[in-house]
Phi, psi and omega in degrees: 000126177248142176240128179232136178243123179285165177300317181297319179293317179301318179296318179298314179299320178298314183287316189268333184245009173056051173241143178202171183298333182269012177240162178269358182290148179225168177248124180251134174252141180202167177268144177229153181291141180085147180100200180196150171241183177293343183236357181231140173243130182092356178223150174228166180272141179232163176218156181212148172272120184245135179271335180232072182298143181202176173056046184295126170262315175223135183220134176229135175250121181233123181053035178083000180255136179271130173240134187205168172231130179289153178307318182293346181256001183296335179305323183293330185257359184304131178088001183222151166258154184231129172250127178255124183229170177226133178223110183295342180279349185258040179296133012265001182259064184293324178278122185249142179240122178250116181262130178232126179299144173233187185264022184285335183266000000 
């Protein structure tokens, strides 16, 4: 499972969720019950600003900010790579998630 954060998304997280290289805060992605993604029915993707990130399953550092998925949440992403992007023109769903199948399953 690969996690990629675009430059536009990293900037959005810095501005909107108050994360930066000089802070210990990180962004965690996980699956939550209810909703839907392009590849899941009954589950949607969620994110949270975490002050004490731990239990890294996948971790990416972009512009000094940690973005991650905990080991216990990898089941939700199994078989896919995820690109997180931001597009200001796609209001109200400005944060975009692109799922790409991989060879993990």
